[in-house]
Short mmCIF file of C-alpha atoms in Angstrom, two decimals:
data_model
loop_
_atom_site.label_atom_id
_atom_site.label_comp_id
_atom_site.label_asym_id
_atom_site.label_seq_id
_atom_site.Cartn_x
_atom_site.Cartn_y
_atom_site.Cartn_z
CA MET A 16 52.51 -13.44 -32.49
CA ARG A 17 49.10 -12.05 -33.25
CA LYS A 18 47.75 -13.35 -29.95
CA ARG A 19 50.61 -11.64 -28.11
CA TRP A 20 49.79 -8.26 -29.69
CA LEU A 21 46.14 -8.64 -28.76
CA SER A 22 47.16 -9.48 -25.21
CA LEU A 23 49.42 -6.42 -25.01
CA ALA A 24 46.71 -4.17 -26.41
CA ALA A 25 44.21 -5.46 -23.88
CA GLY A 26 46.70 -4.88 -21.07
CA ALA A 27 47.33 -1.33 -22.25
CA ALA A 28 43.61 -0.65 -22.30
CA VAL A 29 43.27 -1.90 -18.72
CA LEU A 30 46.24 0.24 -17.64
CA ALA A 31 44.77 3.32 -19.34
CA ALA A 32 41.44 2.77 -17.65
CA THR A 33 43.26 2.48 -14.33
CA LEU A 34 45.40 5.59 -14.78
CA ILE A 35 42.77 7.87 -16.39
CA PRO A 36 39.53 7.81 -14.37
CA ALA A 37 36.30 8.82 -16.05
CA ALA A 38 35.13 12.36 -15.40
CA PRO A 39 32.67 12.41 -12.48
CA ALA A 40 29.03 13.07 -13.31
CA MET A 41 27.75 16.48 -12.26
CA ALA A 42 25.44 16.35 -9.26
CA ALA A 43 21.76 16.79 -10.07
CA PRO A 44 19.95 19.94 -8.97
CA THR A 45 17.41 19.63 -6.18
CA PHE A 46 14.35 19.06 -8.34
CA LYS A 47 10.90 19.79 -6.96
CA VAL A 48 7.39 18.81 -8.08
CA PRO A 49 6.57 21.05 -11.09
CA PHE A 50 3.45 22.64 -9.61
CA PRO A 51 2.78 25.53 -7.21
CA CYS A 52 3.29 25.24 -3.46
CA ASN A 53 1.02 22.81 -1.56
CA GLN A 54 -0.73 21.43 -4.64
CA SER A 55 -1.18 17.65 -4.77
CA TRP A 56 -0.98 15.79 -8.08
CA SER A 57 -1.26 12.16 -9.14
CA GLY A 58 1.92 11.07 -10.91
CA GLN A 59 2.01 7.90 -13.00
CA THR A 60 5.00 5.94 -14.31
CA ARG A 61 4.67 2.95 -16.62
CA THR A 62 7.02 0.71 -18.54
CA ASN A 63 5.33 1.39 -21.91
CA HIS A 64 5.71 5.16 -21.59
CA SER A 65 8.00 7.00 -24.02
CA PRO A 66 10.46 7.55 -22.51
CA ALA A 67 9.74 5.05 -19.76
CA ASN A 68 11.24 7.21 -16.99
CA ALA A 69 8.84 10.13 -17.64
CA ILE A 70 5.95 10.95 -15.31
CA ASP A 71 2.42 11.89 -16.39
CA PHE A 72 0.75 14.22 -13.87
CA ASN A 73 -3.02 14.60 -13.46
CA ARG A 74 -5.62 16.01 -11.09
CA THR A 75 -9.33 16.88 -11.41
CA ASP A 76 -10.13 19.75 -13.80
CA ASP A 77 -6.44 20.37 -14.46
CA LEU A 78 -6.74 21.91 -17.93
CA GLY A 79 -5.05 25.33 -17.74
CA ASP A 80 -3.47 24.80 -14.31
CA PRO A 81 -0.05 26.50 -13.90
CA VAL A 82 3.12 24.47 -14.42
CA VAL A 83 6.25 25.75 -12.68
CA ALA A 84 9.99 25.26 -13.08
CA SER A 85 11.16 22.30 -11.02
CA ALA A 86 14.62 23.82 -10.48
CA PRO A 87 16.49 27.03 -11.38
CA GLY A 88 17.84 27.26 -14.91
CA THR A 89 17.59 28.87 -18.32
CA VAL A 90 14.78 28.19 -20.77
CA ASP A 91 16.35 26.92 -24.00
CA VAL A 92 13.35 25.47 -25.87
CA VAL A 93 9.84 26.88 -26.25
CA THR A 94 8.21 25.25 -29.24
CA ASN A 95 5.07 23.73 -30.70
CA LEU A 96 5.27 20.38 -32.51
CA GLY A 97 1.61 20.61 -33.50
CA ASP A 98 -0.61 17.55 -33.18
CA THR A 99 2.27 15.11 -32.71
CA SER A 100 4.70 14.11 -29.98
CA TYR A 101 5.09 16.66 -27.15
CA GLY A 102 2.89 19.31 -28.79
CA LYS A 103 3.65 22.57 -27.00
CA TYR A 104 6.61 22.02 -24.70
CA VAL A 105 9.28 23.85 -22.71
CA ARG A 106 12.80 22.66 -21.90
CA ILE A 107 14.88 24.14 -19.09
CA ASN A 108 18.68 23.79 -18.97
CA HIS A 109 19.88 23.47 -15.38
CA GLY A 110 23.59 23.18 -16.14
CA GLY A 111 25.93 20.22 -15.72
CA GLY A 112 24.11 18.33 -18.48
CA TRP A 113 20.76 18.40 -16.66
CA THR A 114 17.53 19.41 -18.40
CA THR A 115 13.81 19.09 -17.71
CA TYR A 116 10.94 18.76 -20.19
CA TYR A 117 7.34 19.97 -19.73
CA ALA A 118 5.09 18.70 -22.52
CA HIS A 119 1.50 18.83 -23.86
CA LEU A 120 1.12 22.40 -22.57
CA ASN A 121 -1.94 24.50 -23.33
CA ALA A 122 0.06 27.75 -23.44
CA PHE A 123 3.51 29.18 -22.66
CA ASN A 124 4.50 31.73 -20.03
CA VAL A 125 8.25 32.01 -20.78
CA SER A 126 10.55 32.65 -23.72
CA VAL A 127 13.91 31.24 -24.85
CA GLY A 128 16.85 32.68 -22.91
CA GLN A 129 14.78 33.53 -19.85
CA THR A 130 16.23 32.68 -16.44
CA VAL A 131 13.77 30.97 -14.11
CA GLY A 132 13.78 29.89 -10.47
CA TYR A 133 11.72 27.63 -8.26
CA GLY A 134 8.01 28.30 -8.57
CA ARG A 135 8.26 30.29 -11.80
CA VAL A 136 5.19 29.64 -13.94
CA ILE A 137 6.45 28.44 -17.33
CA GLY A 138 3.17 27.32 -18.92
CA TYR A 139 -0.20 25.72 -18.37
CA VAL A 140 -1.46 22.13 -18.42
CA GLY A 141 -2.94 21.13 -21.77
CA THR A 142 -3.63 18.31 -24.17
CA THR A 143 -1.54 19.29 -27.20
CA GLY A 144 0.53 16.94 -29.34
CA GLY A 145 0.01 13.19 -29.06
CA SER A 146 -2.12 13.49 -25.91
CA THR A 147 -5.53 11.93 -25.32
CA GLY A 148 -6.47 14.21 -22.43
CA PRO A 149 -5.14 17.07 -20.27
CA HIS A 150 -2.00 16.22 -18.29
CA LEU A 151 1.63 17.23 -17.85
CA HIS A 152 4.31 14.98 -19.32
CA TYR A 153 7.46 15.63 -17.28
CA GLU A 154 11.04 14.41 -17.74
CA GLN A 155 14.43 14.84 -16.11
CA ARG A 156 17.38 14.23 -18.43
CA SER A 157 21.10 13.85 -17.82
CA ASN A 158 23.30 14.49 -20.88
CA GLY A 159 20.26 13.95 -23.09
CA SER A 160 19.08 10.66 -21.58
CA ALA A 161 15.84 10.44 -19.62
CA VAL A 162 16.62 9.22 -16.10
CA LYS A 163 14.49 8.10 -13.18
CA ILE A 164 13.00 11.19 -11.59
CA ASN A 165 13.88 12.52 -8.14
CA PHE A 166 12.06 15.13 -6.07
CA ASN A 167 13.96 16.66 -3.16
CA GLY A 168 16.54 13.90 -3.55
CA ALA A 169 14.04 11.02 -3.28
CA GLN A 170 13.27 8.83 -6.27
CA ALA A 171 9.73 8.86 -7.63
CA LEU A 172 7.67 5.67 -7.61
CA TYR A 173 8.54 3.19 -10.37
CA TRP A 174 6.22 1.63 -11.49
CA GLY A 175 2.73 2.83 -10.60
CA THR A 176 0.77 5.86 -9.42
CA LYS A 177 1.54 8.06 -6.44
CA THR A 178 0.28 11.39 -5.07
CA TYR A 179 2.98 14.07 -4.89
CA THR A 180 2.53 17.26 -2.84
CA SER A 181 4.60 20.23 -3.99
CA ASP A 182 6.84 22.42 -1.84
CA ASN A 183 7.94 24.29 -4.96
CA GLY A 184 7.96 28.07 -4.65
CA CYS A 185 6.57 28.04 -1.12
CA ALA A 186 8.61 31.19 -0.49
CA GLY A 187 6.09 32.91 -2.76
CA ALA A 188 7.76 33.09 -6.15
CA ASP A 189 5.28 33.94 -8.91
CA THR A 190 2.26 33.62 -6.66
CA GLY A 191 0.35 36.29 -4.82
CA ALA A 192 -1.09 36.41 -1.34
CA GLY A 193 -4.36 37.94 -0.25
CA THR A 194 -6.78 38.18 2.66
CA VAL A 195 -10.52 37.86 2.14
CA ASN A 196 -12.51 40.80 3.55
CA THR A 197 -16.29 40.50 3.32
CA ALA A 198 -17.33 42.09 6.64
CA GLY A 199 -18.33 38.76 8.09
CA THR A 200 -20.01 36.77 5.31
CA ALA A 201 -18.44 33.90 3.41
CA LEU A 202 -17.18 34.69 -0.10
CA THR A 203 -18.55 32.51 -2.90
CA VAL A 204 -15.97 30.59 -4.93
CA ARG A 205 -16.85 30.20 -8.62
CA SER A 206 -15.73 27.63 -11.19
CA GLY A 207 -14.67 30.46 -13.51
CA PRO A 208 -13.95 34.20 -13.49
CA GLY A 209 -17.48 35.56 -13.18
CA THR A 210 -20.77 35.51 -11.31
CA GLY A 211 -22.31 33.49 -14.13
CA TYR A 212 -20.13 30.49 -13.31
CA SER A 213 -21.33 27.83 -10.89
CA ALA A 214 -20.61 28.15 -7.17
CA VAL A 215 -18.10 25.49 -6.05
CA GLY A 216 -17.65 26.50 -2.41
CA THR A 217 -16.95 29.43 -0.11
CA VAL A 218 -14.00 31.08 1.59
CA ALA A 219 -14.40 32.47 5.10
CA ASP A 220 -14.02 36.16 5.89
CA GLY A 221 -10.44 36.76 7.03
CA ALA A 222 -9.07 33.68 5.26
CA LYS A 223 -5.62 33.98 3.68
CA VAL A 224 -5.44 32.74 0.10
CA THR A 225 -2.67 31.97 -2.38
CA ILE A 226 -3.31 33.54 -5.78
CA TYR A 227 -1.84 31.47 -8.62
CA CYS A 228 -2.98 33.69 -11.47
CA GLN A 229 -5.38 36.54 -12.22
CA THR A 230 -7.73 37.23 -15.10
CA SER A 231 -10.50 39.54 -16.23
CA GLY A 232 -14.16 38.59 -15.76
CA THR A 233 -17.45 39.89 -14.45
CA SER A 234 -17.22 43.32 -12.82
CA VAL A 235 -18.06 43.14 -9.12
CA THR A 236 -18.46 45.86 -6.49
CA GLY A 237 -17.07 44.80 -3.14
CA THR A 238 -15.04 45.86 -0.13
CA TYR A 239 -12.26 47.34 -2.28
CA GLY A 240 -14.41 49.08 -4.87
CA THR A 241 -15.46 47.86 -8.31
CA SER A 242 -13.16 45.43 -10.07
CA SER A 243 -13.29 43.02 -13.01
CA ILE A 244 -10.23 41.11 -11.75
CA TRP A 245 -10.73 37.54 -10.58
CA ASP A 246 -8.17 35.57 -8.57
CA ARG A 247 -7.54 31.89 -9.16
CA ILE A 248 -6.99 30.22 -5.79
CA GLY A 249 -7.03 26.62 -6.97
CA SER A 250 -8.00 24.33 -9.81
CA GLY A 251 -11.33 25.65 -11.11
CA ARG A 252 -11.65 27.98 -8.09
CA PHE A 253 -12.00 31.75 -8.61
CA ILE A 254 -12.93 34.62 -6.29
CA SER A 255 -13.54 38.28 -7.04
CA ASP A 256 -10.55 40.49 -6.31
CA ALA A 257 -12.97 43.18 -5.13
CA TYR A 258 -13.16 41.28 -1.83
CA VAL A 259 -9.46 40.43 -1.48
CA TYR A 260 -6.79 42.61 0.11
CA THR A 261 -3.55 42.10 -1.84
CA GLY A 262 -1.75 45.39 -1.19
CA TYR A 263 -2.17 46.41 -4.84
CA ASP A 264 -4.77 48.45 -6.68
CA GLY A 265 -5.20 46.18 -9.69
CA TYR A 266 -3.20 43.21 -10.88
CA ILE A 267 -0.43 41.94 -8.58
CA PRO A 268 3.04 42.49 -10.14
CA GLY A 269 4.72 39.21 -11.07
CA VAL A 270 1.61 37.06 -10.78
CA PRO A 271 0.76 35.54 -14.19
CA ARG A 272 -2.50 36.07 -16.06
CA CYS A 273 -4.68 32.95 -16.24
#
């Protein structure tokens, strides 16, 4: 008799599973590489990572580089775990059970409850928490579980290292645009916001530049008067705003401070 009851119970379970389908999983957002438009970063996945499906992103001199939201959502965590684990990290809730994590940050640029879109700068690459060097630890989670990461619907490389080029925020969100005006001479690019920093290249007169953040530095007199504002146009690449036409007299609204 006992075997018969077990058999009936098993049959009922099968019938229930047949008649009551599981709720479908919510479709993932279109995630993009978490860095500003046209930047290229080396992303590494490895089986001994925690969690294994996370990606560590690096590039040369990346300490302090902007990190952007990989999809629209609402910031629900901005916290500092100190010298352990993720250190300073941000979590974005994208709805439907989807979240993204941005860890080991050097600093924050958002607050809890803030709505963000593609290209919105949320923080800056750092080496906080259990990190041995500057990089971004990035995760995509579904209902709390870290899943294999997709960018623009294509799965990231598992396992190994691959270069990813961002198309995130290419419409201009949270970046500024400028045109170099030096009356014919090339503009010196510095490694930091001032004339005392080493020269790391030049930008041609008339060149259009993307400005990822702005900061105060050495005062310079140029085409557009005297200014202490310096524009960051790449990793470790700064030019004086006194030689850049941005359409604004001073800092560009919406562009973050470095």
